[in-house]
Amino acid sequence: QVTLVESGGGLVRPGGSLRLSCVASGRIRSIDAMGWYRQPPGKERELVASITSRGNANYADYVKGRFTISMENAKGTVHLQMNSLKPEDTAVYFCNADQSWGPVEKVYKHQSWGQGTQVTVSS
């Protein structure tokens, strides 16, 4: 189990930038990957970007070239630098952590979520 706390959301004009941060506490060493999801008003939650503990990153097509995800492994911290923001990016953004532990023949897995932080892009 880990606890995730997000920060950095807010109101920004189209074309502006925001930097989201997520700090994990608890069983940090069990984290295999962390990521960011978002949920626009009235829509389902969707993956924005993820990164493994080895530094391999994956992005949704609609944020490629605009967003950058990074991880500070020693601190269990992940960041999402968001540039060239569009009104369509407006959503609640959630931090996520995927964990696994135990022997290979009986692996326990768990997914943790932060409380969410609001990002609003509007002129």
CSV table of N, CA and C in Angstrom, one decimal:
chain,number,residue,atom,x,y,z
A,1,GLN,N,0.8,-1.2,0.0
A,1,GLN,CA,0.0,0.0,0.0
A,1,GLN,C,0.9,1.2,0.0
A,2,VAL,N,0.5,2.2,-0.8
A,2,VAL,CA,1.1,3.5,-0.8
A,2,VAL,C,0.0,4.6,-0.8
A,3,THR,N,0.4,5.8,-0.3
A,3,THR,CA,-0.5,6.9,-0.3
A,3,THR,C,0.0,7.9,-1.3
A,4,LEU,N,-0.8,8.5,-2.1
A,4,LEU,CA,-0.4,9.4,-3.2
A,4,LEU,C,-1.1,10.7,-2.9
A,5,VAL,N,-0.3,11.8,-3.0
A,5,VAL,CA,-0.7,13.2,-2.9
A,5,VAL,C,-0.3,14.0,-4.1
A,6,GLU,N,-1.3,14.5,-4.8
A,6,GLU,CA,-1.1,15.4,-6.0
A,6,GLU,C,-1.1,16.8,-5.7
A,7,SER,N,-0.4,17.6,-6.5
A,7,SER,CA,-0.4,19.1,-6.4
A,7,SER,C,-0.1,19.7,-7.8
A,8,GLY,N,-0.3,20.9,-7.9
A,8,GLY,CA,0.1,21.6,-9.2
A,8,GLY,C,-1.1,22.0,-10.1
A,9,GLY,N,-2.3,21.5,-9.8
A,9,GLY,CA,-3.4,21.9,-10.7
A,9,GLY,C,-3.8,23.3,-10.6
A,10,GLY,N,-4.7,23.8,-11.5
A,10,GLY,CA,-5.1,25.1,-11.4
A,10,GLY,C,-5.8,25.6,-12.7
A,11,LEU,N,-6.0,26.9,-12.8
A,11,LEU,CA,-6.6,27.5,-14.0
A,11,LEU,C,-5.5,28.1,-14.9
A,12,VAL,N,-5.5,27.8,-16.2
A,12,VAL,CA,-4.5,28.3,-17.1
A,12,VAL,C,-5.2,28.6,-18.5
A,13,ARG,N,-4.6,29.6,-19.2
A,13,ARG,CA,-5.2,30.0,-20.5
A,13,ARG,C,-4.7,29.0,-21.5
A,14,PRO,N,-5.4,28.8,-22.6
A,14,PRO,CA,-4.9,28.0,-23.7
A,14,PRO,C,-3.5,28.4,-24.2
A,15,GLY,N,-2.6,27.4,-24.4
A,15,GLY,CA,-1.3,27.6,-24.7
A,15,GLY,C,-0.3,27.7,-23.5
A,16,GLY,N,-0.9,27.8,-22.4
A,16,GLY,CA,-0.1,27.9,-21.1
A,16,GLY,C,0.4,26.5,-20.7
A,17,SER,N,1.1,26.6,-19.5
A,17,SER,CA,1.7,25.4,-19.0
A,17,SER,C,1.4,25.2,-17.5
A,18,LEU,N,1.4,23.9,-17.1
A,18,LEU,CA,1.3,23.6,-15.7
A,18,LEU,C,2.2,22.4,-15.4
A,19,ARG,N,2.6,22.2,-14.2
A,19,ARG,CA,3.5,21.1,-13.8
A,19,ARG,C,2.8,20.4,-12.6
A,20,LEU,N,2.3,19.2,-12.8
A,20,LEU,CA,1.7,18.4,-11.7
A,20,LEU,C,2.8,17.5,-11.0
A,21,SER,N,2.6,17.4,-9.7
A,21,SER,CA,3.5,16.5,-9.0
A,21,SER,C,2.7,15.6,-8.1
A,22,CYS,N,3.3,14.4,-7.9
A,22,CYS,CA,2.6,13.4,-7.1
A,22,CYS,C,3.7,12.7,-6.2
A,23,VAL,N,3.5,12.7,-4.9
A,23,VAL,CA,4.4,12.2,-3.9
A,23,VAL,C,3.8,10.9,-3.3
A,24,ALA,N,4.5,9.8,-3.4
A,24,ALA,CA,4.1,8.6,-2.8
A,24,ALA,C,4.8,8.3,-1.4
A,25,SER,N,4.0,7.8,-0.5
A,25,SER,CA,4.6,7.4,0.8
A,25,SER,C,4.1,6.0,1.1
A,26,GLY,N,4.8,5.3,1.9
A,26,GLY,CA,4.5,3.9,2.3
A,26,GLY,C,5.5,2.9,1.7
A,27,ARG,N,5.0,1.9,1.1
A,27,ARG,CA,5.9,0.8,0.5
A,27,ARG,C,6.4,1.3,-0.9
A,28,ILE,N,7.2,2.3,-0.9
A,28,ILE,CA,7.8,2.9,-2.1
A,28,ILE,C,8.5,1.9,-2.9
A,29,ARG,N,9.3,1.0,-2.3
A,29,ARG,CA,10.1,0.0,-3.0
A,29,ARG,C,9.3,-1.0,-3.8
A,30,SER,N,8.0,-1.1,-3.6
A,30,SER,CA,7.1,-2.1,-4.3
A,30,SER,C,6.6,-1.5,-5.6
A,31,ILE,N,6.8,-0.2,-5.8
A,31,ILE,CA,6.2,0.4,-7.0
A,31,ILE,C,6.9,0.0,-8.3
A,32,ASP,N,6.1,-0.5,-9.2
A,32,ASP,CA,6.7,-0.9,-10.6
A,32,ASP,C,6.5,0.2,-11.6
A,33,ALA,N,5.4,1.0,-11.5
A,33,ALA,CA,5.2,2.1,-12.4
A,33,ALA,C,4.2,3.1,-11.8
A,34,MET,N,4.3,4.3,-12.3
A,34,MET,CA,3.4,5.4,-11.9
A,34,MET,C,2.9,6.1,-13.1
A,35,GLY,N,1.8,6.7,-13.0
A,35,GLY,CA,1.2,7.4,-14.1
A,35,GLY,C,0.2,8.5,-13.7
A,36,TRP,N,-0.3,9.1,-14.8
A,36,TRP,CA,-1.4,10.1,-14.6
A,36,TRP,C,-2.6,9.7,-15.5
A,37,TYR,N,-3.7,9.8,-14.9
A,37,TYR,CA,-5.0,9.6,-15.6
A,37,TYR,C,-5.8,10.9,-15.5
A,38,ARG,N,-6.8,11.1,-16.4
A,38,ARG,CA,-7.6,12.3,-16.2
A,38,ARG,C,-9.1,11.9,-16.5
A,39,GLN,N,-10.0,12.6,-15.9
A,39,GLN,CA,-11.4,12.4,-16.1
A,39,GLN,C,-12.1,13.7,-16.4
A,40,PRO,N,-12.4,14.0,-17.7
A,40,PRO,CA,-13.2,15.2,-18.1
A,40,PRO,C,-14.6,15.1,-17.5
A,41,PRO,N,-15.2,16.2,-17.4
A,41,PRO,CA,-16.6,16.2,-16.9
A,41,PRO,C,-17.5,15.3,-17.7
A,42,GLY,N,-18.2,14.4,-17.1
A,42,GLY,CA,-19.2,13.5,-17.7
A,42,GLY,C,-18.6,12.4,-18.5
A,43,LYS,N,-17.3,12.2,-18.4
A,43,LYS,CA,-16.6,11.2,-19.2
A,43,LYS,C,-15.9,10.2,-18.3
A,44,GLU,N,-15.4,9.1,-18.9
A,44,GLU,CA,-14.7,8.1,-18.2
A,44,GLU,C,-13.2,8.5,-18.0
A,45,ARG,N,-12.6,7.9,-17.0
A,45,ARG,CA,-11.2,8.2,-16.7
A,45,ARG,C,-10.3,7.6,-17.8
A,46,GLU,N,-9.3,8.3,-18.2
A,46,GLU,CA,-8.5,7.8,-19.3
A,46,GLU,C,-7.0,8.0,-19.0
A,47,LEU,N,-6.1,7.2,-19.5
A,47,LEU,CA,-4.7,7.3,-19.3
A,47,LEU,C,-4.1,8.5,-20.1
A,48,VAL,N,-3.3,9.2,-19.4
A,48,VAL,CA,-2.6,10.3,-20.0
A,48,VAL,C,-1.1,9.9,-20.3
A,49,ALA,N,-0.4,9.5,-19.3
A,49,ALA,CA,1.0,9.0,-19.4
A,49,ALA,C,1.3,8.1,-18.3
A,50,SER,N,2.3,7.3,-18.5
A,50,SER,CA,2.8,6.4,-17.4
A,50,SER,C,4.3,6.2,-17.6
A,51,ILE,N,4.9,5.8,-16.5
A,51,ILE,CA,6.4,5.6,-16.6
A,51,ILE,C,6.7,4.4,-15.6
A,52,THR,N,7.6,3.5,-16.0
A,52,THR,CA,8.0,2.4,-15.2
A,52,THR,C,9.2,2.9,-14.3
A,53,SER,N,9.5,2.0,-13.3
A,53,SER,CA,10.6,2.3,-12.4
A,53,SER,C,11.9,2.3,-13.1
A,54,ARG,N,12.0,1.8,-14.3
A,54,ARG,CA,13.2,1.8,-15.2
A,54,ARG,C,13.3,3.0,-16.1
A,55,GLY,N,12.2,3.8,-16.0
A,55,GLY,CA,12.2,5.1,-16.8
A,55,GLY,C,11.6,5.0,-18.2
A,56,ASN,N,10.9,3.9,-18.5
A,56,ASN,CA,10.3,3.8,-19.8
A,56,ASN,C,8.9,4.5,-19.7
A,57,ALA,N,8.7,5.4,-20.6
A,57,ALA,CA,7.5,6.2,-20.6
A,57,ALA,C,6.5,5.9,-21.8
A,58,ASN,N,5.3,6.1,-21.5
A,58,ASN,CA,4.2,5.9,-22.5
A,58,ASN,C,3.2,7.0,-22.4
A,59,TYR,N,2.8,7.5,-23.6
A,59,TYR,CA,1.9,8.7,-23.7
A,59,TYR,C,0.7,8.4,-24.5
A,60,ALA,N,-0.5,9.0,-24.1
A,60,ALA,CA,-1.6,9.0,-25.0
A,60,ALA,C,-1.3,9.8,-26.2
A,61,ASP,N,-1.9,9.5,-27.4
A,61,ASP,CA,-1.6,10.2,-28.6
A,61,ASP,C,-1.9,11.7,-28.5
A,62,TYR,N,-2.9,12.0,-27.8
A,62,TYR,CA,-3.4,13.4,-27.8
A,62,TYR,C,-2.5,14.3,-26.9
A,63,VAL,N,-1.5,13.7,-26.2
A,63,VAL,CA,-0.6,14.6,-25.4
A,63,VAL,C,0.9,14.5,-25.9
A,64,LYS,N,1.2,13.6,-26.9
A,64,LYS,CA,2.5,13.4,-27.3
A,64,LYS,C,3.1,14.7,-27.9
A,65,GLY,N,4.3,15.1,-27.5
A,65,GLY,CA,4.9,16.3,-27.9
A,65,GLY,C,4.6,17.5,-27.0
A,66,ARG,N,3.6,17.4,-26.2
A,66,ARG,CA,3.1,18.5,-25.3
A,66,ARG,C,3.4,18.2,-23.8
A,67,PHE,N,3.2,16.9,-23.4
A,67,PHE,CA,3.4,16.5,-22.0
A,67,PHE,C,4.6,15.7,-21.8
A,68,THR,N,5.2,15.8,-20.7
A,68,THR,CA,6.4,15.0,-20.3
A,68,THR,C,6.3,14.4,-18.9
A,69,ILE,N,6.4,13.1,-18.8
A,69,ILE,CA,6.3,12.5,-17.5
A,69,ILE,C,7.7,12.1,-17.0
A,70,SER,N,8.0,12.3,-15.7
A,70,SER,CA,9.3,11.9,-15.2
A,70,SER,C,9.1,11.4,-13.8
A,71,MET,N,10.1,10.5,-13.3
A,71,MET,CA,10.0,9.9,-12.0
A,71,MET,C,11.3,10.1,-11.2
A,72,GLU,N,11.1,10.4,-10.0
A,72,GLU,CA,12.3,10.4,-9.0
A,72,GLU,C,12.1,9.2,-8.2
A,73,ASN,N,12.8,8.1,-8.6
A,73,ASN,CA,12.7,6.8,-8.0
A,73,ASN,C,13.0,6.8,-6.5
A,74,ALA,N,14.0,7.5,-6.0
A,74,ALA,CA,14.4,7.5,-4.6
A,74,ALA,C,13.4,8.1,-3.7
A,75,LYS,N,12.6,9.0,-4.3
A,75,LYS,CA,11.6,9.7,-3.5
A,75,LYS,C,10.2,9.2,-3.7
A,76,GLY,N,10.0,8.3,-4.7
A,76,GLY,CA,8.6,7.9,-5.1
A,76,GLY,C,7.8,9.0,-5.6
A,77,THR,N,8.4,9.9,-6.4
A,77,THR,CA,7.7,11.1,-6.9
A,77,THR,C,7.7,11.0,-8.4
A,78,VAL,N,6.5,11.4,-8.9
A,78,VAL,CA,6.3,11.5,-10.4
A,78,VAL,C,5.8,12.9,-10.7
A,79,HIS,N,6.3,13.4,-11.9
A,79,HIS,CA,5.9,14.8,-12.3
A,79,HIS,C,5.2,14.7,-13.7
A,80,LEU,N,4.4,15.6,-14.0
A,80,LEU,CA,3.8,15.7,-15.4
A,80,LEU,C,3.9,17.2,-15.8
A,81,GLN,N,4.8,17.4,-16.7
A,81,GLN,CA,5.0,18.8,-17.3
A,81,GLN,C,4.0,18.9,-18.5
A,82,MET,N,3.1,19.8,-18.4
A,82,MET,CA,2.1,20.0,-19.4
A,82,MET,C,2.3,21.3,-20.1
A,83,ASN,N,2.6,21.3,-21.4
A,83,ASN,CA,2.8,22.5,-22.2
A,83,ASN,C,1.8,22.6,-23.3
A,84,SER,N,1.6,23.8,-23.9
A,84,SER,CA,0.6,24.0,-25.0
A,84,SER,C,-0.7,23.4,-24.6
A,85,LEU,N,-1.2,23.8,-23.5
A,85,LEU,CA,-2.5,23.2,-23.0
A,85,LEU,C,-3.7,23.7,-23.8
A,86,LYS,N,-4.6,22.8,-24.0
A,86,LYS,CA,-5.8,23.1,-24.8
A,86,LYS,C,-7.1,23.0,-23.9
A,87,PRO,N,-8.2,23.6,-24.3
A,87,PRO,CA,-9.4,23.5,-23.5
A,87,PRO,C,-9.8,22.0,-23.3
A,88,GLU,N,-9.5,21.2,-24.3
A,88,GLU,CA,-9.9,19.8,-24.2
A,88,GLU,C,-9.1,19.0,-23.1
A,89,ASP,N,-8.0,19.7,-22.6
A,89,ASP,CA,-7.3,19.1,-21.5
A,89,ASP,C,-7.9,19.3,-20.1
A,90,THR,N,-9.0,20.0,-20.1
A,90,THR,CA,-9.7,20.3,-18.8
A,90,THR,C,-10.2,19.0,-18.3
A,91,ALA,N,-9.8,18.7,-17.0
A,91,ALA,CA,-10.2,17.5,-16.4
A,91,ALA,C,-9.7,17.4,-14.9
A,92,VAL,N,-10.1,16.4,-14.2
A,92,VAL,CA,-9.5,16.1,-12.9
A,92,VAL,C,-8.4,15.1,-13.2
A,93,TYR,N,-7.2,15.4,-12.8
A,93,TYR,CA,-6.0,14.6,-13.1
A,93,TYR,C,-5.7,13.8,-11.8
A,94,PHE,N,-5.6,12.4,-12.0
A,94,PHE,CA,-5.3,11.5,-10.9
A,94,PHE,C,-3.9,10.9,-11.0
A,95,CYS,N,-3.2,10.8,-10.0
A,95,CYS,CA,-2.0,10.1,-9.9
A,95,CYS,C,-2.2,8.6,-9.6
A,96,ASN,N,-1.4,7.7,-10.2
A,96,ASN,CA,-1.6,6.3,-10.0
A,96,ASN,C,-0.3,5.6,-9.8
A,97,ALA,N,-0.3,4.5,-9.0
A,97,ALA,CA,0.9,3.7,-8.8
A,97,ALA,C,0.5,2.3,-8.8
A,98,ASP,N,1.3,1.5,-9.6
A,98,ASP,CA,1.1,0.1,-9.7
A,98,ASP,C,2.2,-0.6,-8.8
A,99,GLN,N,1.8,-1.5,-7.9
A,99,GLN,CA,2.7,-2.2,-7.0
A,99,GLN,C,2.6,-3.7,-7.2
A,100,SER,N,3.7,-4.4,-6.9
A,100,SER,CA,3.8,-5.8,-6.8
A,100,SER,C,4.8,-6.2,-5.8
A,101,TRP,N,4.5,-7.3,-5.1
A,101,TRP,CA,5.5,-7.8,-4.1
A,101,TRP,C,5.2,-9.3,-3.9
A,102,GLY,N,6.2,-9.9,-3.2
A,102,GLY,CA,6.1,-11.3,-2.9
A,102,GLY,C,6.9,-12.2,-3.8
A,103,PRO,N,6.9,-13.5,-3.6
A,103,PRO,CA,7.7,-14.4,-4.5
A,103,PRO,C,7.1,-14.5,-5.8
A,104,VAL,N,7.9,-14.9,-6.8
A,104,VAL,CA,7.4,-15.0,-8.2
A,104,VAL,C,6.2,-16.0,-8.4
A,105,GLU,N,6.2,-17.0,-7.5
A,105,GLU,CA,5.1,-18.0,-7.6
A,105,GLU,C,3.8,-17.5,-7.0
A,106,LYS,N,3.8,-16.4,-6.2
A,106,LYS,CA,2.6,-15.9,-5.6
A,106,LYS,C,2.8,-14.4,-5.5
A,107,VAL,N,2.6,-13.7,-6.6
A,107,VAL,CA,2.8,-12.2,-6.6
A,107,VAL,C,1.5,-11.5,-6.2
A,108,TYR,N,1.7,-10.6,-5.3
A,108,TYR,CA,0.6,-9.7,-4.9
A,108,TYR,C,0.7,-8.4,-5.7
A,109,LYS,N,-0.5,-7.9,-6.1
A,109,LYS,CA,-0.5,-6.7,-6.9
A,109,LYS,C,-1.6,-5.8,-6.3
A,110,HIS,N,-1.3,-4.5,-6.4
A,110,HIS,CA,-2.2,-3.5,-5.9
A,110,HIS,C,-2.0,-2.2,-6.7
A,111,GLN,N,-3.1,-1.5,-6.9
A,111,GLN,CA,-3.1,-0.2,-7.6
A,111,GLN,C,-3.6,0.9,-6.7
A,112,SER,N,-2.9,1.9,-6.5
A,112,SER,CA,-3.2,3.0,-5.7
A,112,SER,C,-3.5,4.3,-6.5
A,113,TRP,N,-4.4,5.1,-5.9
A,113,TRP,CA,-4.9,6.4,-6.6
A,113,TRP,C,-4.8,7.5,-5.7
A,114,GLY,N,-4.4,8.7,-6.2
A,114,GLY,CA,-4.5,9.9,-5.5
A,114,GLY,C,-5.9,10.5,-5.4
A,115,GLN,N,-6.1,11.6,-4.8
A,115,GLN,CA,-7.4,12.2,-4.6
A,115,GLN,C,-7.8,13.0,-5.9
A,116,GLY,N,-6.9,13.4,-6.7
A,116,GLY,CA,-7.2,14.1,-7.9
A,116,GLY,C,-6.9,15.6,-7.7
A,117,THR,N,-6.5,16.3,-8.8
A,117,THR,CA,-6.3,17.7,-8.8
A,117,THR,C,-6.9,18.3,-10.1
A,118,GLN,N,-7.6,19.4,-10.0
A,118,GLN,CA,-8.4,20.0,-11.1
A,118,GLN,C,-7.4,20.8,-12.0
A,119,VAL,N,-7.5,20.5,-13.3
A,119,VAL,CA,-6.9,21.3,-14.3
A,119,VAL,C,-7.9,21.9,-15.2
A,120,THR,N,-8.0,23.3,-15.3
A,120,THR,CA,-8.9,23.9,-16.1
A,120,THR,C,-8.2,24.8,-17.1
A,121,VAL,N,-8.5,24.6,-18.4
A,121,VAL,CA,-7.9,25.4,-19.5
A,121,VAL,C,-9.0,26.2,-20.1
A,122,SER,N,-8.9,27.5,-19.9
A,122,SER,CA,-10.0,28.4,-20.4
A,122,SER,C,-9.5,29.8,-20.6
A,123,SER,N,-10.0,30.5,-21.6
A,123,SER,CA,-9.7,31.9,-21.8
A,123,SER,C,-10.7,32.8,-21.2
